[in-house]
Amino acid sequence: MNAFQEPKFTLVLDHDCTTSPVTLVTGTERECQRVIKESVNKTADFRSIYRRPDKPSPGISETIKEQMHNMCPCDARSLKKSLTKRFPVWKIMKKYKWRTDLPSDIVSGLTVGIMQLPQGMAYALLAELPPVVGLYMAFFPVLVYFIFGTSKHISMGTVAICSLLTGSVISRFYDPALASTVLGVNLTNTLSEEEKNISTDPSDPIEVELPNHVKFDIAASVCLLVGFAQLFMGMFRMGFITTYMSDPLIGGFTTGCAVHVGTSQVKYVFGLHIPRSDGIFQIIKTYVLIFHHIGETNVPTLIMSLVCMVFIYIIKVQINIRFKDRLKFPVPVELIVVVVGTMTSYFLNFSEKYGMKIVGEIPRGLPEPSFPSLPSTSVYTADVFIIAIVAFSQCVGLAALMAKKHGYSYDANQELIAYGAGNIFGSCFSCYPYAASVSRSSVQESAGGKTQLASVFSAILVLIVIVSIGPLFQTLPNCVLASIITVALRSLFLQFLDLPKIYRTSVYDCMIWIVTFLAVVVLHVDYGILLGMLFSFFTVVIRSQRAKVNNLERIEAVQLYQDSTKYVQTGSVSGVAIVGYTSPLYYANGSLFVKQVYALTGVVPEKKKRQVKRQLKAERIRMSQKNSSAALLPNMMAMDDSSTDPGDLIRQTIACASLMEDNMLHHIILDLSGVAFIDSVGAKVLRQLVEDYQSVDVEVLFSNINDEVWRVMETTDFIKSYEERMYLTTDDALDAINRKMQRANELGQILNRGRRNRDEDDDELLTNRVSVI
C-alpha cells in the first residue's frame, strides 16, 4: 500500500437506498488490486512468510535427561505434580463423596467379590495351577491397582486369556527334556516312571507332573517379567503400542483363544486323564487324544458337568441378562454352583465312589512373600511380551469404554505402570499375570460402583475366604469349575455374529479377523497373534498399492476439485490433467503410481517420443519428396542443407505433434493433499515423472503439499530442483498455467507473423533463382 500514493475511491449510492453502496476503485489503487488478484501463491513463498522455524530435534542425551526429569523431578512443584500423576488414588479419593459413593462401592465390591471366588479358582485351574492361586490374584494385584490405576470401574484379577497363556508356558515344562531343567534329571526320571504307571495308554506322550512349588515358581517368574515389561513401556510412554492391534485382530484372537480354553476344559468335563498337548497344532493333537480316550469317560463327571452348565446358562443368560434392568445385582450363580457342588461332593463322597477329580488341599492363610527364582527364562521370553501386550490391550480397551461412558479421563501410560506394579508385587505371592475382566467390570459398573474403592471391598471379601473358609472348598469337583469356564466362553463365541457386519464395513478387516482366528486355532496362541499382526500390516501395504489416482475436475458451485467419475457438474481444462492420489507414496507403490498416472493422462512418455520421431520422419520424407518433385532444381537441396535453421526443425516438431491430437496434453497438476507422507523412493519417483514428461513437452506441477512431504522433498534436494513448480493450491497452479498459455499464444502470434513474412521472402527468392536458371 505504501508504494501506491493517493488511492482514489468513489462511493456510489442508490438515490432511494434500495441497494447496497458500491465502491469503485480508481487510479493506482486499482492497479494494486489487479496485481494482488493476479498473483500466484507458490508453496515456497508461503512457507517463507508464514512457516515457523523448525525446532531442532533433541539428541539422545537430551531425550534421556527429559525422561529422567519427568520420572524424578527436582523442584517441589514438579515433584507434587509427578506424585499426583503416579498415584491417581490421591486425586480420586480427594474428591470422594463418602455419603453417596461409599454405600454404592460397598455393594458393588461385595458383588464382584462373590464373582471373584468361583472365577478365580476356575481360571487358576486353566493356568495349570491350584485354585487357591486364583484367590491370591483377587487380592494382591487388585490392591496395587487401586493405588496406581486411573480407571474407576474395571475389575482386575484372573481372566481367561492370561490364564491360558500362562498355562501354555507351564505345560511346556511337562516335557521331560524341559522338566529336567527345573527338577533335575533324577527327579524327572522318577516322575516320568510314575506317569507311565498311571497312564491309560502306553502310546500317549510322556509328561511329567510338576510339583506345585515348581509351577508357582514358573508362573511367578512369568508374572515378574510381564510386570517389568509393562512398567518399562509405561515409563517410556509406549501406550500407543496397542494401536497396532486393531479391533478385528483382537476379536479374532480372543475368539481363537476361546476355542483353546474350551478345548482345555473338555477333559475335565468328561473326566478324562490325558496329557496336555502344546506347540503347533495343539488343538488338533488334543482332540485326537480326546477321541482316542473317549471310551474312558467318567459318566458321573459328565452328568454333573452338564447339569452345572445348564443351570449356569439358565440363570446367567435367561435371568441375569434378560432381567438385568429389574435386578439390583445379578444372581451369583457361579458361587451357588460352587457351594452346592462342594457340599454334594463332600456328603456323597464323589471322589472315592465315582473317581471324580477334586480341587484337593487348599492352604489356609496368605502365602509367604518370596522373590521368583526365574527358572529357564529363555523358554518363555517371547511369551512375556505377548502376555504383556495382550493383557494391556484388553485392560485399556475396557478402561477407555468405562471412562467414555462416565465422563472421566484415563491415562494409558499410567495404566501400564499400574499393571506392571501389580504384576511385580503379585509375583512375590505366587500370582501369575492379571488383567481386567469384561464380565466382572460390567457387574461392578452396573451394581453402582463409583470408584476403585469397590475393588478394595471385593479384595477384603476374598481375604476373609483365604484366611478362614478356603479349606472348605477342598472337595469341590474340577468339573464344576470347568463348567463355569465353558459357559463363560459364550460371550467370546458370540463374536462370530459380528463377522457379517465387519465384512460389510471392510473386507480387509474381515480377512484380518479370519486369518488371526485360524492362525490361533490351527497353529498356537503366540504364533497366531504374531501372524495376525503381520497380516494386518500386510493389508496396509495392499491397501496402499490398490489406491487409485483420480482425475480431479472443478465443481464451480462449491469451488472444489473432486473425482470426475464420482461427482457431477465438474469441469475440466483443455490440455491440463489434475491428478489426485489418496495414499502415501513410498517404495511399495511408487511404480504402480507412475503406471496409473500414465493410464489416466493417456500419455506414456516413451511411446510419445517414439510417436513424435515417426511423425517427424514422415514429415521429412514428405518435404524431401516435395523438393525432389521440382526436377528443375537438382542442386538446390545441397545448397539449402548447409543452411538449415535448427529453429525450423523445432517448429516442425511442434507442428507435427500438434497434428496428432487436437487437445494435446501440455500440463499435469499433481494434487498431493491426500498424500500423507513419501519416502526417498517416492521422491525419486516424482523426479523421474517430471523428467519423463518434460522430455515430451509436458510440464508437471505440484499443489497442496503438506509439511511432512515437503520435508522429505527438501532433504532429497527435490525442492532445490523443482521449487518453481510447486504451488500452494490447485487454483494457483491453474492460474500459473493460464498466464503461461496466454504468453505462449502472444509469442506464437508473433512467430506466425514472422514466419509468414519469411515465407513470402523465400518465395520471392525462389522465383528469382528459377528465373536465373
PDB file of C-alpha atoms in Angstrom, residues 554-655:
ATOM      1  CA  ARG A 554     -13.526 -28.405 -10.581  1.00  0.00           C
ATOM      2  CA  ILE A 555     -17.082 -28.064  -9.297  1.00  0.00           C
ATOM      3  CA  GLU A 556     -17.719 -24.366  -9.805  1.00  0.00           C
ATOM      4  CA  ALA A 557     -20.657 -24.136  -7.407  1.00  0.00           C
ATOM      5  CA  VAL A 558     -18.542 -25.099  -4.372  1.00  0.00           C
ATOM      6  CA  GLN A 559     -15.081 -24.380  -5.811  1.00  0.00           C
ATOM      7  CA  LEU A 560     -13.732 -27.824  -5.021  1.00  0.00           C
ATOM      8  CA  TYR A 561     -11.839 -30.406  -7.062  1.00  0.00           C
ATOM      9  CA  GLN A 562     -13.379 -33.878  -6.972  1.00  0.00           C
ATOM     10  CA  ASP A 563     -13.148 -37.157  -8.867  1.00  0.00           C
ATOM     11  CA  SER A 564     -14.988 -36.658 -12.157  1.00  0.00           C
ATOM     12  CA  THR A 565     -16.156 -40.290 -12.180  1.00  0.00           C
ATOM     13  CA  LYS A 566     -17.987 -39.867  -8.868  1.00  0.00           C
ATOM     14  CA  TYR A 567     -19.265 -36.291  -8.982  1.00  0.00           C
ATOM     15  CA  VAL A 568     -21.431 -34.364 -11.425  1.00  0.00           C
ATOM     16  CA  GLN A 569     -21.226 -30.784 -12.695  1.00  0.00           C
ATOM     17  CA  THR A 570     -17.455 -30.950 -12.923  1.00  0.00           C
ATOM     18  CA  GLY A 571     -15.459 -29.016 -15.487  1.00  0.00           C
ATOM     19  CA  SER A 572     -12.043 -29.756 -16.980  1.00  0.00           C
ATOM     20  CA  VAL A 573      -9.382 -27.525 -18.502  1.00  0.00           C
ATOM     21  CA  SER A 574      -8.269 -28.352 -22.021  1.00  0.00           C
ATOM     22  CA  GLY A 575      -4.730 -29.683 -22.140  1.00  0.00           C
ATOM     23  CA  VAL A 576      -4.433 -29.894 -18.325  1.00  0.00           C
ATOM     24  CA  ALA A 577      -4.805 -33.072 -16.259  1.00  0.00           C
ATOM     25  CA  ILE A 578      -5.303 -32.694 -12.491  1.00  0.00           C
ATOM     26  CA  VAL A 579      -4.268 -35.926 -10.761  1.00  0.00           C
ATOM     27  CA  GLY A 580      -5.152 -36.723  -7.141  1.00  0.00           C
ATOM     28  CA  TYR A 581      -3.794 -39.560  -5.006  1.00  0.00           C
ATOM     29  CA  THR A 582      -5.114 -40.637  -1.609  1.00  0.00           C
ATOM     30  CA  SER A 583      -2.321 -42.826  -0.294  1.00  0.00           C
ATOM     31  CA  PRO A 584       1.246 -42.462   0.940  1.00  0.00           C
ATOM     32  CA  LEU A 585       3.805 -42.623  -1.852  1.00  0.00           C
ATOM     33  CA  TYR A 586       6.649 -44.922  -0.923  1.00  0.00           C
ATOM     34  CA  TYR A 587       8.747 -47.829  -2.128  1.00  0.00           C
ATOM     35  CA  ALA A 588       5.857 -50.331  -2.207  1.00  0.00           C
ATOM     36  CA  ASN A 589       3.581 -48.397  -4.567  1.00  0.00           C
ATOM     37  CA  GLY A 590       5.872 -45.999  -6.446  1.00  0.00           C
ATOM     38  CA  SER A 591       5.957 -47.928  -9.744  1.00  0.00           C
ATOM     39  CA  LEU A 592       2.204 -48.568  -9.575  1.00  0.00           C
ATOM     40  CA  PHE A 593       1.609 -44.849  -9.076  1.00  0.00           C
ATOM     41  CA  VAL A 594       3.595 -43.990 -12.212  1.00  0.00           C
ATOM     42  CA  LYS A 595       1.698 -46.541 -14.303  1.00  0.00           C
ATOM     43  CA  GLN A 596      -1.624 -45.188 -13.072  1.00  0.00           C
ATOM     44  CA  VAL A 597      -0.622 -41.609 -13.931  1.00  0.00           C
ATOM     45  CA  TYR A 598       0.339 -42.754 -17.435  1.00  0.00           C
ATOM     46  CA  ALA A 599      -3.005 -44.521 -17.847  1.00  0.00           C
ATOM     47  CA  LEU A 600      -5.037 -41.587 -16.506  1.00  0.00           C
ATOM     48  CA  THR A 601      -3.363 -38.905 -18.616  1.00  0.00           C
ATOM     49  CA  GLY A 602      -3.217 -41.114 -21.721  1.00  0.00           C
ATOM     50  CA  VAL A 603       0.385 -40.044 -22.345  1.00  0.00           C
ATOM     51  CA  VAL A 604       3.230 -42.516 -21.882  1.00  0.00           C
ATOM     52  CA  PRO A 605       6.462 -40.547 -22.389  1.00  0.00           C
ATOM     53  CA  GLU A 606       8.390 -43.348 -24.095  1.00  0.00           C
ATOM     54  CA  LYS A 607       5.573 -44.090 -26.522  1.00  0.00           C
ATOM     55  CA  LYS A 608       5.057 -40.391 -27.109  1.00  0.00           C
ATOM     56  CA  LYS A 609       8.707 -39.877 -28.032  1.00  0.00           C
ATOM     57  CA  ARG A 610       8.630 -42.785 -30.465  1.00  0.00           C
ATOM     58  CA  GLN A 611       5.423 -41.439 -31.984  1.00  0.00           C
ATOM     59  CA  VAL A 612       6.923 -37.976 -32.436  1.00  0.00           C
ATOM     60  CA  LYS A 613      10.024 -39.449 -34.045  1.00  0.00           C
ATOM     61  CA  ARG A 614       7.917 -41.428 -36.510  1.00  0.00           C
ATOM     62  CA  GLN A 615       5.820 -38.379 -37.325  1.00  0.00           C
ATOM     63  CA  LEU A 616       8.920 -36.222 -37.765  1.00  0.00           C
ATOM     64  CA  LYS A 617      10.495 -38.810 -40.052  1.00  0.00           C
ATOM     65  CA  ALA A 618       7.332 -38.935 -42.152  1.00  0.00           C
ATOM     66  CA  GLU A 619       7.336 -35.133 -42.367  1.00  0.00           C
ATOM     67  CA  ARG A 620      10.957 -35.122 -43.527  1.00  0.00           C
ATOM     68  CA  ILE A 621      10.158 -37.681 -46.219  1.00  0.00           C
ATOM     69  CA  ARG A 622       7.181 -35.625 -47.360  1.00  0.00           C
ATOM     70  CA  MET A 623       9.284 -32.480 -47.538  1.00  0.00           C
ATOM     71  CA  SER A 624      12.023 -34.349 -49.396  1.00  0.00           C
ATOM     72  CA  GLN A 625       9.543 -35.663 -51.951  1.00  0.00           C
ATOM     73  CA  LYS A 626       8.103 -32.201 -52.391  1.00  0.00           C
ATOM     74  CA  ASN A 627      11.530 -30.755 -53.081  1.00  0.00           C
ATOM     75  CA  SER A 628      12.629 -33.602 -55.400  1.00  0.00           C
ATOM     76  CA  SER A 629       9.476 -33.211 -57.473  1.00  0.00           C
ATOM     77  CA  ALA A 630      10.885 -29.916 -58.703  1.00  0.00           C
ATOM     78  CA  ALA A 631      13.320 -31.537 -61.222  1.00  0.00           C
ATOM     79  CA  LEU A 632      14.429 -28.097 -62.279  1.00  0.00           C
ATOM     80  CA  LEU A 633      16.454 -27.763 -59.047  1.00  0.00           C
ATOM     81  CA  PRO A 634      18.840 -30.740 -58.895  1.00  0.00           C
ATOM     82  CA  ASN A 635      21.493 -28.938 -56.896  1.00  0.00           C
ATOM     83  CA  MET A 636      19.336 -26.700 -54.753  1.00  0.00           C
ATOM     84  CA  MET A 637      18.876 -29.285 -51.986  1.00  0.00           C
ATOM     85  CA  ALA A 638      22.590 -29.451 -51.376  1.00  0.00           C
ATOM     86  CA  MET A 639      22.770 -25.694 -51.292  1.00  0.00           C
ATOM     87  CA  ASP A 640      19.956 -25.394 -48.699  1.00  0.00           C
ATOM     88  CA  ASP A 641      21.003 -28.316 -46.418  1.00  0.00           C
ATOM     89  CA  SER A 642      24.057 -26.475 -45.266  1.00  0.00           C
ATOM     90  CA  SER A 643      21.958 -23.558 -44.152  1.00  0.00           C
ATOM     91  CA  THR A 644      19.137 -25.431 -42.388  1.00  0.00           C
ATOM     92  CA  ASP A 645      17.885 -23.456 -39.373  1.00  0.00           C
ATOM     93  CA  PRO A 646      17.609 -25.581 -36.122  1.00  0.00           C
ATOM     94  CA  GLY A 647      14.675 -23.419 -35.084  1.00  0.00           C
ATOM     95  CA  ASP A 648      12.788 -24.602 -38.164  1.00  0.00           C
ATOM     96  CA  LEU A 649      13.317 -28.201 -37.103  1.00  0.00           C
ATOM     97  CA  ILE A 650      11.925 -27.467 -33.639  1.00  0.00           C
ATOM     98  CA  ARG A 651       8.934 -25.711 -35.102  1.00  0.00           C
ATOM     99  CA  GLN A 652       8.380 -28.621 -37.452  1.00  0.00           C
ATOM    100  CA  THR A 653       8.435 -30.981 -34.475  1.00  0.00           C
ATOM    101  CA  ILE A 654       5.880 -28.926 -32.609  1.00  0.00           C
ATOM    102  CA  ALA A 655       3.739 -28.703 -35.705  1.00  0.00           C
TER     103      ALA A 655
END
